[in-house]
Amino acid sequence: MKKTLTGAFAAALGLAAIMPTANANPEQTTNGAQSPAATMAAQTCGGCHGTLGQVKDTAFMPLAGMPTTHFVRAMEAFANGSRPSTLMGPLARSFSKEEIQAMAEYFAAIPKFNHTATK
Amino acid sequence: MSTMNRRNFLKIASAAAAASPFLAGASAKAAEEKHVVVIGGGVGGATFAKYLRMYAPEIKVTIIEPKKEYQRPYGSSEVIVGNVDMEEITISYDALKNKHGVNMIQDLVTEIRPDKKEVATAGGMTLTYDRLIVSPGITFDYSLIPGMQTPEAQAQIVHGWDAGNQLETLTKQLQAVPVDGTVVLVPPPNPYRCPPGPYERAGLIAQWLLNRGDKNPKVIILDPKDGFTTDVTMLQAWNRLYGMNLPKPFEKNYKPEEVATFKKYDKPGVIQWIMATEGGRVVKVDAANKIVEAEAGVFKADMITIIPPLKAGKIAIEAGLADKSGWCPVNMKTFESKIHPFIHVIGDSCIAGEMPKSGYSANSQAKVVALQVKALLNNQPLNEVVLQNTCYAKAGPNDYGMFVADVFRQNPEGVLKRAQQPRYLPFNASTAQFRLSAVYLEAWMQSFTQDIFS
């Protein structure tokens, strides 16, 4: 049987729904559970640092797989100005200590993205 | 187009069986599977769909969007000056469909029926939802600008504020400006999409005219406001780059010692910003003769771009989701409409306290709503929210960037308020800091698009 299937027809049938999602559910990638609170804070980073911190870019630091202490120290240094920045200073000062710790643990638990630069 | 063999046919047939219950008249058996319908495949809708599929793959997500491909409005003024082309701002929905399993329907929602929890489309479909996400962007309201109500006037003077063909019109209009000509730019009143955007466009145009070799071009901003997001940074940059004097009424936004560092020029610069208190409000427009009359006087231009007042997306207004402000009131913890339950309004259309109407805001709201909708559909407790916004803008040259960055939380009354921290480049930022901000701006165009659509 041979028949041509248009994209619109396939979409109308919900074909896309049977495709597996390539991204792991972050709540399943961790050794511990990713709490909704940690996810809430960490997902705000995604616009620059990539979904799950796995940015495919050379300018922004990938956060996935970053050791917890590394993340926390970087945020502290941005906040107190000892590490020069553009907008990370203002952002780091706007998150609480608890939020920064939660974000750090969230990203540490996500596998590093073996990325290649797109540009 | 692809050729279908028997194996694929069986897959599709079973997929059709799985999908069909979401059409109206669903059988009781399928009602256990949750279905979230999203109106609009822009930043808000696309981010929501991707993230809900990632956080809760058991929930079916359908986006209904009339356009085949997305054209990003963020960064799109750069098309006008030739920094990027239309192809570069056009983004495919393929990854949402194929990688994230989002059901994409190319159609236009014409009606929302909150009582039946269903939507109807121009194509004749009816879809039922457990939760509906409304992310329809903006509409343009010319009713308050005399001279701009006719289709002719709106074809001659365009905004280019929602990407599309108007960007190409603006490109042609700019290229037709004579040497040392005058461009008049009218930003909208608050609130509007992309707060630094009109001013970035003014800078991009000024720089384009100078790069062309013009010695004395004019870009005149006639503003209904006395300030704008990134203003304290932008005015510093324009003072250095375009011979613009600091407007006297704006001096109060700096410390006296900071005001003293501004250069003084004995004639107007390339960019003139006429703020509201100096007569920037537009009174009348003569589109055919390219004349704008403001409180400060009459301006004859070679090119005019007016971004009119904005309102919530058409379907949001038609569905009664907006209040008399023209925008949609929501519970800022869940972005559920205060007017119709089970409907969440995100992105430019919603009233989100101090959050600006920006791509990053829509992206951040979409992720929050993905978490909250997952909790609601699973009868779990709602989460305390934290959101972020980052906007980048150029002062004009490609190596002169700036930003605003904020974190938002609900106050005790439930209103989203920004954390009271510095949000801009420091005063007298070095050229290196401006340059680095421009580097991040360019990178952000890629990373942000990937976070939404890849």
CSV table of N, CA, C and O in Angstrom, one decimal, chain A:
chain,number,residue,atom,x,y,z
A,1,MET,N,0.8,-1.2,0.0
A,1,MET,CA,0.0,0.0,0.0
A,1,MET,C,0.9,1.2,0.0
A,1,MET,O,1.8,1.4,0.8
A,2,LYS,N,0.6,2.1,-0.9
A,2,LYS,CA,1.4,3.4,-1.0
A,2,LYS,C,0.5,4.5,-1.1
A,2,LYS,O,-0.5,4.5,-1.9
A,3,LYS,N,0.7,5.5,-0.3
A,3,LYS,CA,-0.2,6.6,-0.3
A,3,LYS,C,0.6,7.8,0.2
A,3,LYS,O,1.5,7.7,1.0
A,4,THR,N,0.3,9.0,-0.3
A,4,THR,CA,1.0,10.2,0.1
A,4,THR,C,0.3,10.8,1.3
A,4,THR,O,-0.9,11.0,1.3
A,5,LEU,N,1.1,11.2,2.2
A,5,LEU,CA,0.5,11.8,3.4
A,5,LEU,C,1.0,13.2,3.6
A,5,LEU,O,2.2,13.4,3.6
A,6,THR,N,0.1,14.1,3.7
A,6,THR,CA,0.6,15.5,3.8
A,6,THR,C,0.8,15.8,5.3
A,6,THR,O,0.3,15.2,6.2
A,7,GLY,N,1.7,16.8,5.5
A,7,GLY,CA,1.9,17.2,6.9
A,7,GLY,C,0.7,17.6,7.7
A,7,GLY,O,0.5,17.3,8.8
A,8,ALA,N,-0.2,18.4,7.0
A,8,ALA,CA,-1.4,18.8,7.6
A,8,ALA,C,-2.3,17.7,8.0
A,8,ALA,O,-2.8,17.7,9.1
A,9,PHE,N,-2.4,16.7,7.1
A,9,PHE,CA,-3.2,15.5,7.4
A,9,PHE,C,-2.6,14.8,8.6
A,9,PHE,O,-3.4,14.4,9.5
A,10,ALA,N,-1.3,14.6,8.6
A,10,ALA,CA,-0.7,13.9,9.7
A,10,ALA,C,-0.9,14.7,11.0
A,10,ALA,O,-1.2,14.1,12.1
A,11,ALA,N,-0.8,16.0,11.0
A,11,ALA,CA,-1.0,16.8,12.2
A,11,ALA,C,-2.5,16.6,12.7
A,11,ALA,O,-2.7,16.5,13.8
A,12,ALA,N,-3.4,16.6,11.7
A,12,ALA,CA,-4.8,16.5,12.1
A,12,ALA,C,-5.1,15.2,12.7
A,12,ALA,O,-5.9,15.1,13.6
A,13,LEU,N,-4.3,14.2,12.3
A,13,LEU,CA,-4.5,12.9,12.9
A,13,LEU,C,-3.8,12.8,14.3
A,13,LEU,O,-3.9,11.8,14.9
A,14,GLY,N,-3.0,13.8,14.6
A,14,GLY,CA,-2.3,13.7,15.9
A,14,GLY,C,-1.0,12.8,15.8
A,14,GLY,O,-0.6,12.2,16.7
A,15,LEU,N,-0.4,12.8,14.5
A,15,LEU,CA,0.7,11.9,14.3
A,15,LEU,C,1.9,12.3,15.3
A,15,LEU,O,2.5,11.5,15.8
A,16,ALA,N,2.0,13.6,15.5
A,16,ALA,CA,3.1,14.1,16.3
A,16,ALA,C,3.0,13.5,17.7
A,16,ALA,O,4.0,13.3,18.3
A,17,ALA,N,1.8,13.2,18.2
A,17,ALA,CA,1.7,12.7,19.5
A,17,ALA,C,2.3,11.4,19.8
A,17,ALA,O,2.6,11.0,20.9
A,18,ILE,N,2.6,10.6,18.7
A,18,ILE,CA,3.2,9.3,19.0
A,18,ILE,C,4.7,9.4,18.9
A,18,ILE,O,5.4,8.4,19.2
A,19,MET,N,5.3,10.5,18.5
A,19,MET,CA,6.7,10.6,18.5
A,19,MET,C,7.3,10.7,20.0
A,19,MET,O,6.7,11.4,20.8
A,20,PRO,N,8.4,10.0,20.2
A,20,PRO,CA,8.9,10.1,21.6
A,20,PRO,C,9.5,11.5,21.8
A,20,PRO,O,10.0,12.1,20.9
A,21,THR,N,9.5,12.0,23.1
A,21,THR,CA,10.2,13.2,23.3
A,21,THR,C,11.7,12.9,23.5
A,21,THR,O,12.0,12.0,24.3
A,22,ALA,N,12.5,13.7,22.9
A,22,ALA,CA,13.9,13.5,23.0
A,22,ALA,C,14.5,14.0,24.3
A,22,ALA,O,15.4,13.4,24.8
A,23,ASN,N,13.9,15.1,24.8
A,23,ASN,CA,14.4,15.6,26.1
A,23,ASN,C,14.0,14.7,27.3
A,23,ASN,O,12.8,14.4,27.3
A,24,ALA,N,14.9,14.4,28.1
A,24,ALA,CA,14.5,13.6,29.3
A,24,ALA,C,13.6,14.5,30.2
A,24,ALA,O,13.9,15.7,30.3
A,25,ASN,N,12.7,14.0,30.9
A,25,ASN,CA,12.0,14.7,31.9
A,25,ASN,C,12.9,15.0,33.0
A,25,ASN,O,13.6,14.1,33.6
A,26,PRO,N,13.1,16.3,33.3
A,26,PRO,CA,14.1,16.6,34.4
A,26,PRO,C,13.8,16.0,35.7
A,26,PRO,O,14.7,15.7,36.5
A,27,GLU,N,12.6,15.6,35.9
A,27,GLU,CA,12.3,14.9,37.2
A,27,GLU,C,12.7,13.5,37.2
A,27,GLU,O,12.7,12.8,38.2
A,28,GLN,N,13.2,13.0,36.0
A,28,GLN,CA,13.7,11.6,36.0
A,28,GLN,C,15.2,11.5,35.7
A,28,GLN,O,15.7,10.5,35.7
A,29,THR,N,15.8,12.7,35.5
A,29,THR,CA,17.2,12.6,35.2
A,29,THR,C,18.1,12.7,36.4
A,29,THR,O,19.3,12.5,36.4
A,30,THR,N,17.5,12.9,37.6
A,30,THR,CA,18.3,13.2,38.7
A,30,THR,C,18.4,12.0,39.6
A,30,THR,O,17.6,11.0,39.6
A,31,ASN,N,19.5,12.0,40.4
A,31,ASN,CA,19.6,11.0,41.5
A,31,ASN,C,18.6,11.2,42.6
A,31,ASN,O,18.0,10.3,43.1
A,32,GLY,N,18.4,12.4,42.9
A,32,GLY,CA,17.3,12.8,43.8
A,32,GLY,C,16.2,13.3,43.0
A,32,GLY,O,16.2,13.4,41.8
A,33,ALA,N,15.1,13.7,43.6
A,33,ALA,CA,14.0,14.3,42.9
A,33,ALA,C,14.3,15.8,42.6
A,33,ALA,O,14.9,16.5,43.4
A,34,GLN,N,13.8,16.3,41.5
A,34,GLN,CA,13.9,17.8,41.3
A,34,GLN,C,12.6,18.3,41.8
A,34,GLN,O,11.5,18.1,41.3
A,35,SER,N,12.7,19.1,42.8
A,35,SER,CA,11.5,19.7,43.4
A,35,SER,C,10.9,20.7,42.5
A,35,SER,O,11.6,21.4,41.8
A,36,PRO,N,9.6,20.9,42.5
A,36,PRO,CA,9.0,22.0,41.7
A,36,PRO,C,9.6,23.3,42.1
A,36,PRO,O,9.8,24.2,41.2
A,37,ALA,N,10.0,23.6,43.3
A,37,ALA,CA,10.6,24.9,43.7
A,37,ALA,C,11.9,25.1,43.0
A,37,ALA,O,12.2,26.2,42.5
A,38,ALA,N,12.7,24.0,42.9
A,38,ALA,CA,14.0,24.1,42.2
A,38,ALA,C,13.8,24.3,40.8
A,38,ALA,O,14.4,25.2,40.1
A,39,THR,N,12.8,23.6,40.2
A,39,THR,CA,12.5,23.8,38.8
A,39,THR,C,12.0,25.2,38.5
A,39,THR,O,12.4,25.8,37.5
A,40,MET,N,11.2,25.7,39.4
A,40,MET,CA,10.6,27.0,39.2
A,40,MET,C,11.8,28.1,39.1
A,40,MET,O,11.7,28.9,38.2
A,41,ALA,N,12.7,28.0,40.0
A,41,ALA,CA,13.8,29.0,39.9
A,41,ALA,C,14.8,28.7,38.8
A,41,ALA,O,15.1,29.6,38.0
A,42,ALA,N,15.1,27.4,38.5
A,42,ALA,CA,16.1,27.1,37.5
A,42,ALA,C,15.6,27.4,36.1
A,42,ALA,O,16.4,27.7,35.2
A,43,GLN,N,14.3,27.2,35.9
A,43,GLN,CA,13.8,27.4,34.5
A,43,GLN,C,13.9,28.8,34.0
A,43,GLN,O,13.9,29.1,32.8
A,44,THR,N,14.1,29.8,35.0
A,44,THR,CA,14.2,31.2,34.5
A,44,THR,C,15.5,31.4,33.8
A,44,THR,O,15.6,32.4,33.1
A,45,CYS,N,16.5,30.5,34.0
A,45,CYS,CA,17.8,30.7,33.4
A,45,CYS,C,17.8,30.3,31.9
A,45,CYS,O,18.7,30.7,31.2
A,46,GLY,N,16.7,29.6,31.5
A,46,GLY,CA,16.8,28.9,30.2
A,46,GLY,C,16.8,29.8,29.0
A,46,GLY,O,17.4,29.4,28.0
A,47,GLY,N,16.3,31.0,29.1
A,47,GLY,CA,16.2,31.9,28.0
A,47,GLY,C,17.6,32.2,27.4
A,47,GLY,O,17.8,32.4,26.2
A,48,CYS,N,18.6,32.2,28.3
A,48,CYS,CA,20.0,32.5,27.9
A,48,CYS,C,20.8,31.2,27.9
A,48,CYS,O,21.6,31.0,27.0
A,49,HIS,N,20.7,30.5,29.0
A,49,HIS,CA,21.6,29.3,29.3
A,49,HIS,C,21.0,28.0,28.7
A,49,HIS,O,21.6,27.0,29.0
A,50,GLY,N,19.9,28.1,28.0
A,50,GLY,CA,19.4,26.9,27.4
A,50,GLY,C,18.4,26.1,28.2
A,50,GLY,O,18.5,26.2,29.4
A,51,THR,N,17.5,25.4,27.5
A,51,THR,CA,16.6,24.5,28.2
A,51,THR,C,17.4,23.5,29.0
A,51,THR,O,18.4,22.9,28.5
A,52,LEU,N,17.1,23.3,30.3
A,52,LEU,CA,17.8,22.5,31.2
A,52,LEU,C,19.3,22.9,31.4
A,52,LEU,O,20.1,22.1,31.8
A,53,GLY,N,19.6,24.2,31.0
A,53,GLY,CA,21.0,24.7,31.1
A,53,GLY,C,21.9,24.1,30.1
A,53,GLY,O,23.1,24.3,30.2
A,54,GLN,N,21.3,23.5,29.0
A,54,GLN,CA,22.1,22.8,28.0
A,54,GLN,C,22.2,23.7,26.8
A,54,GLN,O,21.8,23.4,25.7
A,55,VAL,N,22.8,24.9,26.9
A,55,VAL,CA,22.8,25.9,25.8
A,55,VAL,C,23.7,25.4,24.7
A,55,VAL,O,24.8,24.9,24.9
A,56,LYS,N,23.2,25.7,23.5
A,56,LYS,CA,24.0,25.4,22.3
A,56,LYS,C,24.6,26.7,21.8
A,56,LYS,O,24.3,27.2,20.8
A,57,ASP,N,25.5,27.3,22.6
A,57,ASP,CA,26.0,28.6,22.2
A,57,ASP,C,27.4,28.7,22.9
A,57,ASP,O,27.7,28.0,23.8
A,58,THR,N,28.2,29.6,22.3
A,58,THR,CA,29.5,29.7,22.9
A,58,THR,C,29.6,30.9,23.9
A,58,THR,O,30.5,31.0,24.7
A,59,ALA,N,28.6,31.8,23.8
A,59,ALA,CA,28.8,33.0,24.7
A,59,ALA,C,28.3,32.8,26.1
A,59,ALA,O,28.9,33.3,27.1
A,60,PHE,N,27.2,32.0,26.3
A,60,PHE,CA,26.7,31.8,27.6
A,60,PHE,C,27.2,30.5,28.2
A,60,PHE,O,27.4,29.5,27.4
A,61,MET,N,27.4,30.5,29.5
A,61,MET,CA,28.0,29.3,30.1
A,61,MET,C,26.9,28.2,30.2
A,61,MET,O,25.8,28.5,30.7
A,62,PRO,N,27.1,27.0,29.7
A,62,PRO,CA,26.2,25.9,30.0
A,62,PRO,C,26.1,25.6,31.5
A,62,PRO,O,27.2,25.6,32.1
A,63,LEU,N,24.9,25.5,32.0
A,63,LEU,CA,24.8,25.2,33.5
A,63,LEU,C,24.6,23.8,33.8
A,63,LEU,O,24.9,23.3,34.9
A,64,ALA,N,24.2,23.0,32.8
A,64,ALA,CA,23.9,21.5,33.1
A,64,ALA,C,25.2,20.9,33.5
A,64,ALA,O,26.3,21.1,32.9
A,65,GLY,N,25.2,20.1,34.6
A,65,GLY,CA,26.3,19.4,35.0
A,65,GLY,C,27.4,20.2,35.8
A,65,GLY,O,28.4,19.7,36.2
A,66,MET,N,27.1,21.5,36.0
A,66,MET,CA,28.0,22.3,36.7
A,66,MET,C,28.0,21.9,38.2
A,66,MET,O,26.9,21.7,38.8
A,67,PRO,N,29.2,21.6,38.8
A,67,PRO,CA,29.2,21.3,40.2
A,67,PRO,C,28.5,22.3,41.1
A,67,PRO,O,28.7,23.5,40.8
A,68,THR,N,27.8,21.9,42.1
A,68,THR,CA,27.0,22.7,42.9
A,68,THR,C,27.8,23.9,43.5
A,68,THR,O,27.4,25.0,43.5
A,69,THR,N,29.0,23.6,44.0
A,69,THR,CA,29.8,24.7,44.7
A,69,THR,C,30.3,25.7,43.7
A,69,THR,O,30.3,26.9,44.0
A,70,HIS,N,30.6,25.2,42.5
A,70,HIS,CA,31.0,26.1,41.4
A,70,HIS,C,29.8,27.1,41.1
A,70,HIS,O,30.1,28.3,41.0
A,71,PHE,N,28.6,26.6,41.0
A,71,PHE,CA,27.5,27.5,40.7
A,71,PHE,C,27.2,28.5,41.8
A,71,PHE,O,27.1,29.7,41.5
A,72,VAL,N,27.2,28.0,43.0
A,72,VAL,CA,26.9,28.9,44.2
A,72,VAL,C,28.0,30.0,44.3
A,72,VAL,O,27.7,31.1,44.5
A,73,ARG,N,29.3,29.6,44.1
A,73,ARG,CA,30.4,30.6,44.2
A,73,ARG,C,30.3,31.6,43.1
A,73,ARG,O,30.5,32.8,43.3
A,74,ALA,N,29.9,31.1,41.9
A,74,ALA,CA,29.8,32.1,40.8
A,74,ALA,C,28.7,33.1,41.1
A,74,ALA,O,28.9,34.3,40.9
A,75,MET,N,27.6,32.6,41.6
A,75,MET,CA,26.5,33.5,41.8
A,75,MET,C,26.8,34.5,43.0
A,75,MET,O,26.5,35.7,42.9
A,76,GLU,N,27.5,34.0,44.0
A,76,GLU,CA,28.0,34.9,45.1
A,76,GLU,C,28.9,36.0,44.6
A,76,GLU,O,28.8,37.2,44.9
A,77,ALA,N,29.8,35.6,43.7
A,77,ALA,CA,30.8,36.5,43.2
A,77,ALA,C,30.2,37.5,42.2
A,77,ALA,O,30.5,38.7,42.3
A,78,PHE,N,29.2,37.1,41.5
A,78,PHE,CA,28.4,38.1,40.6
A,78,PHE,C,27.7,39.1,41.5
A,78,PHE,O,27.7,40.3,41.3
A,79,ALA,N,27.1,38.5,42.6
A,79,ALA,CA,26.2,39.4,43.5
A,79,ALA,C,27.1,40.4,44.2
A,79,ALA,O,26.7,41.6,44.3
A,80,ASN,N,28.3,40.0,44.7
A,80,ASN,CA,29.1,41.0,45.5
A,80,ASN,C,30.0,41.8,44.6
A,80,ASN,O,30.7,42.6,45.1
A,81,GLY,N,30.0,41.5,43.3
A,81,GLY,CA,30.7,42.3,42.4
A,81,GLY,C,32.2,41.9,42.2
A,81,GLY,O,32.9,42.5,41.4
A,82,SER,N,32.6,40.9,42.9
A,82,SER,CA,34.0,40.5,42.8
A,82,SER,C,34.3,39.9,41.4
A,82,SER,O,35.4,39.8,40.9
A,83,ARG,N,33.2,39.3,40.8
A,83,ARG,CA,33.3,38.8,39.4
A,83,ARG,C,32.6,39.8,38.5
A,83,ARG,O,31.4,40.0,38.6
A,84,PRO,N,33.3,40.5,37.6
A,84,PRO,CA,32.7,41.5,36.7
A,84,PRO,C,31.6,40.8,35.8
A,84,PRO,O,31.8,39.6,35.5
A,85,SER,N,30.6,41.5,35.5
A,85,SER,CA,29.5,41.0,34.7
A,85,SER,C,28.8,42.1,34.0
A,85,SER,O,29.0,43.3,34.3
A,86,THR,N,27.9,41.7,33.1
A,86,THR,CA,26.9,42.7,32.6
A,86,THR,C,25.6,42.6,33.5
A,86,THR,O,25.5,43.3,34.4
A,87,LEU,N,24.8,41.6,33.1
A,87,LEU,CA,23.5,41.5,33.8
A,87,LEU,C,23.5,40.4,34.9
A,87,LEU,O,22.5,40.4,35.7
A,88,MET,N,24.5,39.6,35.0
A,88,MET,CA,24.5,38.6,36.1
A,88,MET,C,24.6,39.2,37.5
A,88,MET,O,24.1,38.6,38.4
A,89,GLY,N,25.2,40.3,37.6
A,89,GLY,CA,25.3,41.0,38.9
A,89,GLY,C,23.9,41.3,39.4
A,89,GLY,O,23.5,40.8,40.5
A,90,PRO,N,23.1,42.1,38.6
A,90,PRO,CA,21.7,42.4,39.1
A,90,PRO,C,20.9,41.1,39.3
A,90,PRO,O,20.2,41.0,40.3
A,91,LEU,N,21.0,40.1,38.4
A,91,LEU,CA,20.2,38.9,38.6
A,91,LEU,C,20.6,38.1,39.9
A,91,LEU,O,19.8,37.7,40.6
A,92,ALA,N,21.9,38.0,40.1
A,92,ALA,CA,22.4,37.2,41.2
A,92,ALA,C,21.9,37.8,42.5
A,92,ALA,O,21.6,37.1,43.5
A,93,ARG,N,21.9,39.2,42.6
A,93,ARG,CA,21.4,39.8,43.8
A,93,ARG,C,19.9,39.7,44.0
A,93,ARG,O,19.4,39.9,45.1
A,94,SER,N,19.2,39.3,42.9
A,94,SER,CA,17.7,39.2,43.1
A,94,SER,C,17.2,37.9,43.5
A,94,SER,O,16.1,37.7,43.8
A,95,PHE,N,18.1,36.9,43.5
A,95,PHE,CA,17.7,35.5,44.0
A,95,PHE,C,18.2,35.3,45.4
A,95,PHE,O,19.3,35.8,45.8
A,96,SER,N,17.4,34.6,46.2
A,96,SER,CA,17.7,34.3,47.6
A,96,SER,C,18.8,33.2,47.6
A,96,SER,O,19.0,32.5,46.7
A,97,LYS,N,19.4,33.1,48.8
A,97,LYS,CA,20.4,32.0,49.0
A,97,LYS,C,19.8,30.7,48.8
A,97,LYS,O,20.4,29.8,48.2
A,98,GLU,N,18.6,30.5,49.2
A,98,GLU,CA,17.9,29.2,49.1
A,98,GLU,C,17.6,28.9,47.6
A,98,GLU,O,17.8,27.7,47.2
A,99,GLU,N,17.2,29.9,46.9
A,99,GLU,CA,16.9,29.7,45.5
A,99,GLU,C,18.2,29.4,44.7
A,99,GLU,O,18.2,28.5,43.8
A,100,ILE,N,19.3,30.0,45.1
A,100,ILE,CA,20.6,29.8,44.4
A,100,ILE,C,21.1,28.3,44.7
A,100,ILE,O,21.5,27.6,43.8
A,101,GLN,N,20.9,27.9,45.9
A,101,GLN,CA,21.3,26.5,46.3
A,101,GLN,C,20.4,25.5,45.5
A,101,GLN,O,20.9,24.5,45.0
A,102,ALA,N,19.1,25.8,45.4
A,102,ALA,CA,18.2,24.9,44.7
A,102,ALA,C,18.5,24.8,43.2
A,102,ALA,O,18.6,23.8,42.6
A,103,MET,N,18.8,26.0,42.6
A,103,MET,CA,19.2,26.0,41.2
A,103,MET,C,20.5,25.2,41.0
A,103,MET,O,20.6,24.5,40.0
A,104,ALA,N,21.5,25.4,41.9
A,104,ALA,CA,22.7,24.7,41.8
A,104,ALA,C,22.6,23.2,41.8
A,104,ALA,O,23.1,22.5,41.0
A,105,GLU,N,21.7,22.7,42.7
A,105,GLU,CA,21.5,21.3,42.8
A,105,GLU,C,20.8,20.8,41.6
A,105,GLU,O,21.0,19.7,41.1
A,106,TYR,N,19.8,21.6,41.1
A,106,TYR,CA,19.1,21.2,39.9
A,106,TYR,C,20.0,21.0,38.7
A,106,TYR,O,20.0,20.0,38.1
A,107,PHE,N,20.8,22.0,38.5
A,107,PHE,CA,21.7,21.9,37.3
A,107,PHE,C,22.8,20.8,37.4
A,107,PHE,O,23.2,20.2,36.5
A,108,ALA,N,23.3,20.7,38.7
A,108,ALA,CA,24.3,19.7,38.9
A,108,ALA,C,23.8,18.3,38.6
A,108,ALA,O,24.6,17.4,38.2
A,109,ALA,N,22.5,18.1,38.7
A,109,ALA,CA,21.9,16.8,38.5
A,109,ALA,C,21.6,16.5,37.1
A,109,ALA,O,21.2,15.4,36.7
A,110,ILE,N,21.7,17.5,36.2
A,110,ILE,CA,21.4,17.3,34.8
A,110,ILE,C,22.6,16.9,34.0
A,110,ILE,O,23.7,17.6,34.2
A,111,PRO,N,22.5,15.9,33.1
A,111,PRO,CA,23.7,15.6,32.4
A,111,PRO,C,24.2,16.7,31.5
A,111,PRO,O,23.5,17.5,31.0
A,112,LYS,N,25.6,16.8,31.4
A,112,LYS,CA,26.2,17.8,30.6
A,112,LYS,C,25.7,17.6,29.1
A,112,LYS,O,25.6,16.5,28.7
A,113,PHE,N,25.5,18.7,28.4
A,113,PHE,CA,25.1,18.6,27.0
A,113,PHE,C,26.4,18.7,26.2
A,113,PHE,O,27.1,19.6,26.3
A,114,ASN,N,26.6,17.7,25.4
A,114,ASN,CA,27.8,17.7,24.6
A,114,ASN,C,27.5,18.5,23.4
A,114,ASN,O,27.2,18.1,22.3
A,115,HIS,N,27.7,19.8,23.6
A,115,HIS,CA,27.1,20.8,22.5
A,115,HIS,C,28.2,21.2,21.5
A,115,HIS,O,29.4,21.1,21.8
A,116,THR,N,27.7,21.5,20.4
A,116,THR,CA,28.6,22.1,19.4
A,116,THR,C,28.0,23.5,19.1
A,116,THR,O,26.8,23.7,19.1
A,117,ALA,N,28.9,24.4,18.8
A,117,ALA,CA,28.4,25.8,18.6
A,117,ALA,C,27.6,25.8,17.3
A,117,ALA,O,28.0,25.2,16.3
A,118,THR,N,26.6,26.6,17.3
A,118,THR,CA,25.8,26.7,16.1
A,118,THR,C,26.2,27.9,15.2
A,118,THR,O,25.8,27.9,14.0
A,119,LYS,N,27.0,28.7,15.7
A,119,LYS,CA,27.4,29.9,14.9
A,119,LYS,C,28.9,30.1,15.0
A,119,LYS,O,29.5,30.0,16.1
